Amino acid sequence: MYKKIALVCLTISTIACQQEQKTIDPAEEINLQDYPQTAKVDHVDQYFGHDVSDPYRWLEDDLSDDTKSWVKAENAVTENYLEQIPFRSAIKERLEELWNYEKVSAPFQEGDFEYYFKNDGLQNQSVLYRRQIDSEDEEVFLDPNKFSEDGTTSLAEISFSKDGSLFAYQISEGGSDWRKVIVLNTEDKSVVGDTLIDVKFSGLAWKGNEGFFYSSYDKPKEGSALSAMTDLHKLYFHKLETPQTEDKLVFGGEALKRRYIGAYLTEDENFLVVTAANATSGNELYIKNLRDENSDFVTVVGNLTDNHAVLNHHDGKLWIYTELDAPNGRLVEVDAANPTSENWEDLIAETEEVLDVSTGGGKIFASYLKDATSQVKQYNSDGELEREIELPGIGTAGGFGAKEKDSSLYYTFTSYIDPGTIYKYDINSGESELYRSPKIQFDFSQYESKQVFYTSKDGTKVPMIITHKKGLELDGTNPTMLYGYGGFNISLTPSFSTSTLILLEQGGVYAVANLRGGGEYGKEWHTAGTKMQKQNVFDDFIAAAEFLIDEKYTSSERLAISGGSNGGLLVGASMTQRPELFKVAFPAVGVLDMLRYHKFTAGAGWAYDYGTSDDSEEMFEYLLKYSPYHALKEGTSYPATMVTTADHDDRVVPAHSFKFAARLQEYHGGEAPVLIRIDTNAGHGAGKSTSMVIAEQTDRWSFMFQNMQFPYKVIK
């Protein structure tokens, strides 16, 4: 089994009293300081004979003193604006109240201990606890809050050896994707060997107690490690108590050039499984028999078109998830000695719904997406359906995976108004029982979520889930946040966010659209939002906004849009194509320069979704047309905008946001503020401390309510 433990602390709700005490009006006028005079350079790139000006190219140098000075000046303007918003402190206090409850993850067993993550409420990082099986006496096993004084060094990933005696964990400093790896003896928590450095985009796969496999790139020797390209992934084996310099290259490198290489072992540790890819979608699949010292890697699937993974080795057979000849996914079984596709036999055939599959207790759990919500079925080892698991409602269920010997597992059910109930599930009987329900100071019974289907520009029906207070009056005045992503085969299923409670309790609307480019309806839905069809994603989002306005949920004067990373691109493209449609825009850590995104870090791997400006003149012209940085027009009145990014983001480098914000401030012809909020000593978002998250969310809601001129009701 793939020994990767998600660092997710799941939560539950109970009802608490809420009482409106007073209303704080937005400021009638805020003194917006002059934007920094961002220097321009005479820089022109040529693409297929076309000249493209890039006057803010110098902001790509994240290490220069000039860039650091610009960041400081922009943050000063932003902070000056935000501190004038009269209800900013009240929103922060309310967010701290909402966040301040105990959060505990589902437990998992390793060796003689049961482990789980817990956060007492406002701790910056969740703490890993453990207790001996059948004991109530818990102890702190690892406290990430002690990694750094400001909480910006986080726990990134963990992995136990099969017998539970050894524990390897990754840390991220300042949010960087470059990681360090530390190994502990679980008995006494003593450090084993040296700390590994410069590990990136990697799991940790133990081979007995001998050592583990991990992946990384050669760290750039010139320029910034935060922005330089990382294009050649390598899989290494680290033997404990030996220097990292002696680690053996196992796969990849110059012999087989791939951008992404991952590895894990089957639960019985008979096989090493390697996935290799050049893009974020599609991978080759290889296995190596670890019981035969002379064995070579065997190619199970040699194409990069579809996604594949080995789930388990069971009685000499491999269970393989594949999209080969099955865009929505299927599970096949094959003799491990002859694993290529011509020998495959279906265990679970493809259906109309997208399949995600896991195993545990000798069973197979098939999780399907039905209009972006969960449906889970249990099969036996022969692929025979045993039952459909009864879920608490319409939402997202996850965690249906366990070890072969386990008789039970823990799963989580969540929705936009259910903050993550944990259930214990008996694999043999199919019975679920409530395991944990922490308390949140919020009355969820007053709110509802419903799914609607609206029509996009080309006639495509698109689902959207809308959440608001029961009895909401559809009069077009409700403050509304529309969120989307639309890319990389990622499905937006119902999930809880503490932050959105601020909007809901103010009588607002939270809407999430399941745009093309995502994975909600399989490969066809994903492909329909890629490369030369990327405009479909923006059209879907714009149509969602028009639906909310037409149905009187809101109006353009009360509509905000939000998205991060690829979703930041979505917001940037939508606000440049239809600036009059939105009052407020939040492009977060966005991909905003579509002509150069593939020049930084691992950006070239995103070409499956985007294409690149080097591909062809047609692809260049298509990208240029919607690229937010290039689509800005001088004199246009754009929505009130707060760009958010971080100075250590080495996935979507901050240069995207820097350049976009600089040109937006230059070209903006309206009165609305255009700000950029730049976190320092932070990255793309993962591992961000609780205090940093609350501070950012405080500023977002404050900015939104202020620019909508919406009074804030203080709630206790």
PDB file of N, CA and C in Angstrom, residues 408-479:
ATOM      1  N   SER A 408     -11.558  -2.629  10.469  1.00  0.00           N
ATOM      2  CA  SER A 408     -12.326  -1.386  10.456  1.00  0.00           C
ATOM      3  C   SER A 408     -11.475  -0.271   9.868  1.00  0.00           C
ATOM      4  N   LEU A 409     -12.133   0.827   9.535  1.00  0.00           N
ATOM      5  CA  LEU A 409     -11.441   2.011   9.029  1.00  0.00           C
ATOM      6  C   LEU A 409     -12.213   3.244   9.488  1.00  0.00           C
ATOM      7  N   TYR A 410     -11.617   4.400   9.277  1.00  0.00           N
ATOM      8  CA  TYR A 410     -12.265   5.661   9.617  1.00  0.00           C
ATOM      9  C   TYR A 410     -12.441   6.475   8.333  1.00  0.00           C
ATOM     10  N   TYR A 411     -13.641   6.986   8.155  1.00  0.00           N
ATOM     11  CA  TYR A 411     -13.853   7.864   7.008  1.00  0.00           C
ATOM     12  C   TYR A 411     -14.471   9.175   7.485  1.00  0.00           C
ATOM     13  N   THR A 412     -14.352  10.170   6.642  1.00  0.00           N
ATOM     14  CA  THR A 412     -14.837  11.505   6.968  1.00  0.00           C
ATOM     15  C   THR A 412     -15.895  11.928   5.968  1.00  0.00           C
ATOM     16  N   PHE A 413     -16.937  12.526   6.460  1.00  0.00           N
ATOM     17  CA  PHE A 413     -17.962  13.092   5.596  1.00  0.00           C
ATOM     18  C   PHE A 413     -18.024  14.589   5.831  1.00  0.00           C
ATOM     19  N   THR A 414     -18.014  15.355   4.747  1.00  0.00           N
ATOM     20  CA  THR A 414     -18.035  16.804   4.874  1.00  0.00           C
ATOM     21  C   THR A 414     -18.872  17.414   3.757  1.00  0.00           C
ATOM     22  N   SER A 415     -19.291  18.641   3.996  1.00  0.00           N
ATOM     23  CA  SER A 415     -19.980  19.423   2.974  1.00  0.00           C
ATOM     24  C   SER A 415     -19.731  20.889   3.305  1.00  0.00           C
ATOM     25  N   TYR A 416     -20.364  21.787   2.587  1.00  0.00           N
ATOM     26  CA  TYR A 416     -20.161  23.206   2.854  1.00  0.00           C
ATOM     27  C   TYR A 416     -20.765  23.625   4.198  1.00  0.00           C
ATOM     28  N   ILE A 417     -21.683  22.796   4.711  1.00  0.00           N
ATOM     29  CA  ILE A 417     -22.270  23.100   6.026  1.00  0.00           C
ATOM     30  C   ILE A 417     -22.118  21.914   6.980  1.00  0.00           C
ATOM     31  N   ASP A 418     -21.158  21.049   6.725  1.00  0.00           N
ATOM     32  CA  ASP A 418     -20.808  19.960   7.641  1.00  0.00           C
ATOM     33  C   ASP A 418     -19.290  19.906   7.711  1.00  0.00           C
ATOM     34  N   PRO A 419     -18.721  20.357   8.835  1.00  0.00           N
ATOM     35  CA  PRO A 419     -17.268  20.535   8.884  1.00  0.00           C
ATOM     36  C   PRO A 419     -16.459  19.268   9.154  1.00  0.00           C
ATOM     37  N   GLY A 420     -16.923  18.137   8.692  1.00  0.00           N
ATOM     38  CA  GLY A 420     -16.058  16.974   8.700  1.00  0.00           C
ATOM     39  C   GLY A 420     -16.312  15.996   9.821  1.00  0.00           C
ATOM     40  N   THR A 421     -17.435  15.295   9.790  1.00  0.00           N
ATOM     41  CA  THR A 421     -17.750  14.286  10.782  1.00  0.00           C
ATOM     42  C   THR A 421     -16.922  13.033  10.519  1.00  0.00           C
ATOM     43  N   ILE A 422     -16.307  12.480  11.562  1.00  0.00           N
ATOM     44  CA  ILE A 422     -15.503  11.264  11.421  1.00  0.00           C
ATOM     45  C   ILE A 422     -16.328  10.068  11.887  1.00  0.00           C
ATOM     46  N   TYR A 423     -16.362   9.030  11.041  1.00  0.00           N
ATOM     47  CA  TYR A 423     -17.094   7.810  11.360  1.00  0.00           C
ATOM     48  C   TYR A 423     -16.143   6.620  11.386  1.00  0.00           C
ATOM     49  N   LYS A 424     -16.430   5.678  12.274  1.00  0.00           N
ATOM     50  CA  LYS A 424     -15.725   4.400  12.280  1.00  0.00           C
ATOM     51  C   LYS A 424     -16.589   3.399  11.533  1.00  0.00           C
ATOM     52  N   TYR A 425     -15.977   2.683  10.590  1.00  0.00           N
ATOM     53  CA  TYR A 425     -16.717   1.794   9.697  1.00  0.00           C
ATOM     54  C   TYR A 425     -16.239   0.364   9.873  1.00  0.00           C
ATOM     55  N   ASP A 426     -17.178  -0.542  10.159  1.00  0.00           N
ATOM     56  CA  ASP A 426     -16.872  -1.965  10.266  1.00  0.00           C
ATOM     57  C   ASP A 426     -16.908  -2.579   8.871  1.00  0.00           C
ATOM     58  N   ILE A 427     -15.753  -3.061   8.409  1.00  0.00           N
ATOM     59  CA  ILE A 427     -15.626  -3.511   7.022  1.00  0.00           C
ATOM     60  C   ILE A 427     -16.499  -4.728   6.744  1.00  0.00           C
ATOM     61  N   ASN A 428     -16.650  -5.603   7.709  1.00  0.00           N
ATOM     62  CA  ASN A 428     -17.417  -6.831   7.482  1.00  0.00           C
ATOM     63  C   ASN A 428     -18.923  -6.599   7.547  1.00  0.00           C
ATOM     64  N   SER A 429     -19.384  -5.811   8.522  1.00  0.00           N
ATOM     65  CA  SER A 429     -20.826  -5.616   8.671  1.00  0.00           C
ATOM     66  C   SER A 429     -21.366  -4.451   7.853  1.00  0.00           C
ATOM     67  N   GLY A 430     -20.488  -3.514   7.527  1.00  0.00           N
ATOM     68  CA  GLY A 430     -20.941  -2.330   6.802  1.00  0.00           C
ATOM     69  C   GLY A 430     -21.578  -1.279   7.684  1.00  0.00           C
ATOM     70  N   GLU A 431     -21.435  -1.418   8.986  1.00  0.00           N
ATOM     71  CA  GLU A 431     -22.030  -0.466   9.922  1.00  0.00           C
ATOM     72  C   GLU A 431     -21.094   0.712  10.183  1.00  0.00           C
ATOM     73  N   SER A 432     -21.670   1.899  10.218  1.00  0.00           N
ATOM     74  CA  SER A 432     -20.914   3.112  10.550  1.00  0.00           C
ATOM     75  C   SER A 432     -21.358   3.617  11.909  1.00  0.00           C
ATOM     76  N   GLU A 433     -20.408   4.096  12.699  1.00  0.00           N
ATOM     77  CA  GLU A 433     -20.743   4.724  13.966  1.00  0.00           C
ATOM     78  C   GLU A 433     -19.970   6.031  14.108  1.00  0.00           C
ATOM     79  N   LEU A 434     -20.616   7.021  14.698  1.00  0.00           N
ATOM     80  CA  LEU A 434     -19.980   8.318  14.895  1.00  0.00           C
ATOM     81  C   LEU A 434     -18.756   8.159  15.780  1.00  0.00           C
ATOM     82  N   TYR A 435     -17.622   8.706  15.334  1.00  0.00           N
ATOM     83  CA  TYR A 435     -16.387   8.595  16.104  1.00  0.00           C
ATOM     84  C   TYR A 435     -16.056   9.892  16.846  1.00  0.00           C
ATOM     85  N   ARG A 436     -16.177  11.019  16.153  1.00  0.00           N
ATOM     86  CA  ARG A 436     -15.770  12.271  16.796  1.00  0.00           C
ATOM     87  C   ARG A 436     -16.552  13.452  16.223  1.00  0.00           C
ATOM     88  N   SER A 437     -16.933  14.361  17.124  1.00  0.00           N
ATOM     89  CA  SER A 437     -17.628  15.571  16.687  1.00  0.00           C
ATOM     90  C   SER A 437     -17.230  16.755  17.569  1.00  0.00           C
ATOM     91  N   PRO A 438     -16.111  17.405  17.256  1.00  0.00           N
ATOM     92  CA  PRO A 438     -15.713  18.614  17.987  1.00  0.00           C
ATOM     93  C   PRO A 438     -16.753  19.729  17.853  1.00  0.00           C
ATOM     94  N   LYS A 439     -16.573  20.754  18.643  1.00  0.00           N
ATOM     95  CA  LYS A 439     -17.579  21.811  18.731  1.00  0.00           C
ATOM     96  C   LYS A 439     -17.114  23.084  18.017  1.00  0.00           C
ATOM     97  N   ILE A 440     -18.005  23.629  17.202  1.00  0.00           N
ATOM     98  CA  ILE A 440     -17.780  24.917  16.552  1.00  0.00           C
ATOM     99  C   ILE A 440     -18.887  25.865  16.987  1.00  0.00           C
ATOM    100  N   GLN A 441     -18.521  27.091  17.267  1.00  0.00           N
ATOM    101  CA  GLN A 441     -19.503  28.081  17.725  1.00  0.00           C
ATOM    102  C   GLN A 441     -20.289  28.635  16.531  1.00  0.00           C
ATOM    103  N   PHE A 442     -21.156  27.754  15.975  1.00  0.00           N
ATOM    104  CA  PHE A 442     -21.908  28.146  14.779  1.00  0.00           C
ATOM    105  C   PHE A 442     -23.118  27.227  14.659  1.00  0.00           C
ATOM    106  N   ASP A 443     -24.272  27.793  14.331  1.00  0.00           N
ATOM    107  CA  ASP A 443     -25.503  27.020  14.212  1.00  0.00           C
ATOM    108  C   ASP A 443     -25.728  26.628  12.747  1.00  0.00           C
ATOM    109  N   PHE A 444     -25.254  25.443  12.380  1.00  0.00           N
ATOM    110  CA  PHE A 444     -25.339  25.003  10.984  1.00  0.00           C
ATOM    111  C   PHE A 444     -26.774  24.692  10.557  1.00  0.00           C
ATOM    112  N   SER A 445     -27.663  24.480  11.507  1.00  0.00           N
ATOM    113  CA  SER A 445     -29.043  24.134  11.160  1.00  0.00           C
ATOM    114  C   SER A 445     -29.764  25.278  10.448  1.00  0.00           C
ATOM    115  N   GLN A 446     -29.216  26.484  10.540  1.00  0.00           N
ATOM    116  CA  GLN A 446     -29.853  27.638   9.902  1.00  0.00           C
ATOM    117  C   GLN A 446     -29.487  27.795   8.428  1.00  0.00           C
ATOM    118  N   TYR A 447     -28.637  26.902   7.907  1.00  0.00           N
ATOM    119  CA  TYR A 447     -28.085  27.099   6.565  1.00  0.00           C
ATOM    120  C   TYR A 447     -28.365  25.892   5.683  1.00  0.00           C
ATOM    121  N   GLU A 448     -28.298  26.108   4.378  1.00  0.00           N
ATOM    122  CA  GLU A 448     -28.563  25.035   3.427  1.00  0.00           C
ATOM    123  C   GLU A 448     -27.656  25.154   2.211  1.00  0.00           C
ATOM    124  N   SER A 449     -27.393  23.992   1.604  1.00  0.00           N
ATOM    125  CA  SER A 449     -26.667  23.926   0.333  1.00  0.00           C
ATOM    126  C   SER A 449     -27.567  23.245  -0.690  1.00  0.00           C
ATOM    127  N   LYS A 450     -27.541  23.731  -1.897  1.00  0.00           N
ATOM    128  CA  LYS A 450     -28.306  23.075  -2.958  1.00  0.00           C
ATOM    129  C   LYS A 450     -27.514  23.136  -4.257  1.00  0.00           C
ATOM    130  N   GLN A 451     -27.743  22.127  -5.081  1.00  0.00           N
ATOM    131  CA  GLN A 451     -27.052  22.068  -6.369  1.00  0.00           C
ATOM    132  C   GLN A 451     -27.983  22.544  -7.470  1.00  0.00           C
ATOM    133  N   VAL A 452     -27.445  23.395  -8.338  1.00  0.00           N
ATOM    134  CA  VAL A 452     -28.187  23.859  -9.510  1.00  0.00           C
ATOM    135  C   VAL A 452     -27.361  23.536 -10.748  1.00  0.00           C
ATOM    136  N   PHE A 453     -28.003  23.565 -11.899  1.00  0.00           N
ATOM    137  CA  PHE A 453     -27.319  23.398 -13.172  1.00  0.00           C
ATOM    138  C   PHE A 453     -27.649  24.603 -14.039  1.00  0.00           C
ATOM    139  N   TYR A 454     -26.614  25.238 -14.556  1.00  0.00           N
ATOM    140  CA  TYR A 454     -26.822  26.405 -15.402  1.00  0.00           C
ATOM    141  C   TYR A 454     -26.210  26.146 -16.777  1.00  0.00           C
ATOM    142  N   THR A 455     -26.515  27.007 -17.724  1.00  0.00           N
ATOM    143  CA  THR A 455     -26.070  26.805 -19.107  1.00  0.00           C
ATOM    144  C   THR A 455     -24.935  27.748 -19.441  1.00  0.00           C
ATOM    145  N   SER A 456     -23.826  27.177 -19.913  1.00  0.00           N
ATOM    146  CA  SER A 456     -22.673  27.973 -20.323  1.00  0.00           C
ATOM    147  C   SER A 456     -22.874  28.528 -21.731  1.00  0.00           C
ATOM    148  N   LYS A 457     -21.911  29.272 -22.201  1.00  0.00           N
ATOM    149  CA  LYS A 457     -22.016  29.992 -23.475  1.00  0.00           C
ATOM    150  C   LYS A 457     -22.310  29.080 -24.654  1.00  0.00           C
ATOM    151  N   ASP A 458     -21.704  27.874 -24.657  1.00  0.00           N
ATOM    152  CA  ASP A 458     -21.887  26.957 -25.788  1.00  0.00           C
ATOM    153  C   ASP A 458     -22.999  25.947 -25.556  1.00  0.00           C
ATOM    154  N   GLY A 459     -23.825  26.145 -24.517  1.00  0.00           N
ATOM    155  CA  GLY A 459     -24.944  25.255 -24.259  1.00  0.00           C
ATOM    156  C   GLY A 459     -24.657  24.144 -23.273  1.00  0.00           C
ATOM    157  N   THR A 460     -23.420  24.024 -22.802  1.00  0.00           N
ATOM    158  CA  THR A 460     -23.060  22.973 -21.853  1.00  0.00           C
ATOM    159  C   THR A 460     -23.697  23.230 -20.493  1.00  0.00           C
ATOM    160  N   LYS A 461     -24.262  22.175 -19.905  1.00  0.00           N
ATOM    161  CA  LYS A 461     -24.829  22.266 -18.564  1.00  0.00           C
ATOM    162  C   LYS A 461     -23.706  22.104 -17.539  1.00  0.00           C
ATOM    163  N   VAL A 462     -23.632  23.029 -16.602  1.00  0.00           N
ATOM    164  CA  VAL A 462     -22.561  23.052 -15.605  1.00  0.00           C
ATOM    165  C   VAL A 462     -23.175  23.051 -14.212  1.00  0.00           C
ATOM    166  N   PRO A 463     -22.713  22.165 -13.302  1.00  0.00           N
ATOM    167  CA  PRO A 463     -23.259  22.152 -11.949  1.00  0.00           C
ATOM    168  C   PRO A 463     -22.611  23.205 -11.053  1.00  0.00           C
ATOM    169  N   MET A 464     -23.371  23.672 -10.089  1.00  0.00           N
ATOM    170  CA  MET A 464     -22.864  24.628  -9.104  1.00  0.00           C
ATOM    171  C   MET A 464     -23.609  24.381  -7.793  1.00  0.00           C
ATOM    172  N   ILE A 465     -22.875  24.410  -6.681  1.00  0.00           N
ATOM    173  CA  ILE A 465     -23.503  24.279  -5.366  1.00  0.00           C
ATOM    174  C   ILE A 465     -23.519  25.647  -4.697  1.00  0.00           C
ATOM    175  N   ILE A 466     -24.707  26.039  -4.235  1.00  0.00           N
ATOM    176  CA  ILE A 466     -24.929  27.349  -3.642  1.00  0.00           C
ATOM    177  C   ILE A 466     -25.314  27.156  -2.177  1.00  0.00           C
ATOM    178  N   THR A 467     -24.630  27.870  -1.290  1.00  0.00           N
ATOM    179  CA  THR A 467     -24.855  27.737   0.146  1.00  0.00           C
ATOM    180  C   THR A 467     -25.228  29.100   0.730  1.00  0.00           C
ATOM    181  N   HIS A 468     -26.239  29.108   1.593  1.00  0.00           N
ATOM    182  CA  HIS A 468     -26.681  30.368   2.201  1.00  0.00           C
ATOM    183  C   HIS A 468     -27.611  30.066   3.364  1.00  0.00           C
ATOM    184  N   LYS A 469     -28.017  31.098   4.052  1.00  0.00           N
ATOM    185  CA  LYS A 469     -28.952  30.970   5.165  1.00  0.00           C
ATOM    186  C   LYS A 469     -30.331  30.581   4.626  1.00  0.00           C
ATOM    187  N   LYS A 470     -31.030  29.712   5.358  1.00  0.00           N
ATOM    188  CA  LYS A 470     -32.379  29.326   4.958  1.00  0.00           C
ATOM    189  C   LYS A 470     -33.293  30.554   4.924  1.00  0.00           C
ATOM    190  N   GLY A 471     -34.174  30.556   3.931  1.00  0.00           N
ATOM    191  CA  GLY A 471     -35.104  31.675   3.808  1.00  0.00           C
ATOM    192  C   GLY A 471     -34.504  32.914   3.180  1.00  0.00           C
ATOM    193  N   LEU A 472     -33.352  32.766   2.529  1.00  0.00           N
ATOM    194  CA  LEU A 472     -32.692  33.914   1.900  1.00  0.00           C
ATOM    195  C   LEU A 472     -33.624  34.607   0.906  1.00  0.00           C
ATOM    196  N   GLU A 473     -33.692  35.920   1.000  1.00  0.00           N
ATOM    197  CA  GLU A 473     -34.506  36.692   0.065  1.00  0.00           C
ATOM    198  C   GLU A 473     -33.710  36.943  -1.212  1.00  0.00           C
ATOM    199  N   LEU A 474     -34.268  36.533  -2.330  1.00  0.00           N
ATOM    200  CA  LEU A 474     -33.586  36.707  -3.616  1.00  0.00           C
ATOM    201  C   LEU A 474     -33.964  38.070  -4.185  1.00  0.00           C
ATOM    202  N   ASP A 475     -33.267  39.079  -3.696  1.00  0.00           N
ATOM    203  CA  ASP A 475     -33.571  40.451  -4.110  1.00  0.00           C
ATOM    204  C   ASP A 475     -32.388  41.134  -4.782  1.00  0.00           C
ATOM    205  N   GLY A 476     -31.327  40.355  -5.058  1.00  0.00           N
ATOM    206  CA  GLY A 476     -30.175  40.903  -5.768  1.00  0.00           C
ATOM    207  C   GLY A 476     -29.212  41.693  -4.920  1.00  0.00           C
ATOM    208  N   THR A 477     -29.407  41.687  -3.596  1.00  0.00           N
ATOM    209  CA  THR A 477     -28.553  42.525  -2.743  1.00  0.00           C
ATOM    210  C   THR A 477     -27.574  41.725  -1.887  1.00  0.00           C
ATOM    211  N   ASN A 478     -27.583  40.417  -1.990  1.00  0.00           N
ATOM    212  CA  ASN A 478     -26.790  39.588  -1.086  1.00  0.00           C
ATOM    213  C   ASN A 478     -25.312  39.563  -1.491  1.00  0.00           C
ATOM    214  N   PRO A 479     -24.411  39.823  -0.545  1.00  0.00           N
ATOM    215  CA  PRO A 479     -22.981  39.703  -0.872  1.00  0.00           C
ATOM    216  C   PRO A 479     -22.663  38.253  -1.216  1.00  0.00           C
TER     217      PRO A 479
END
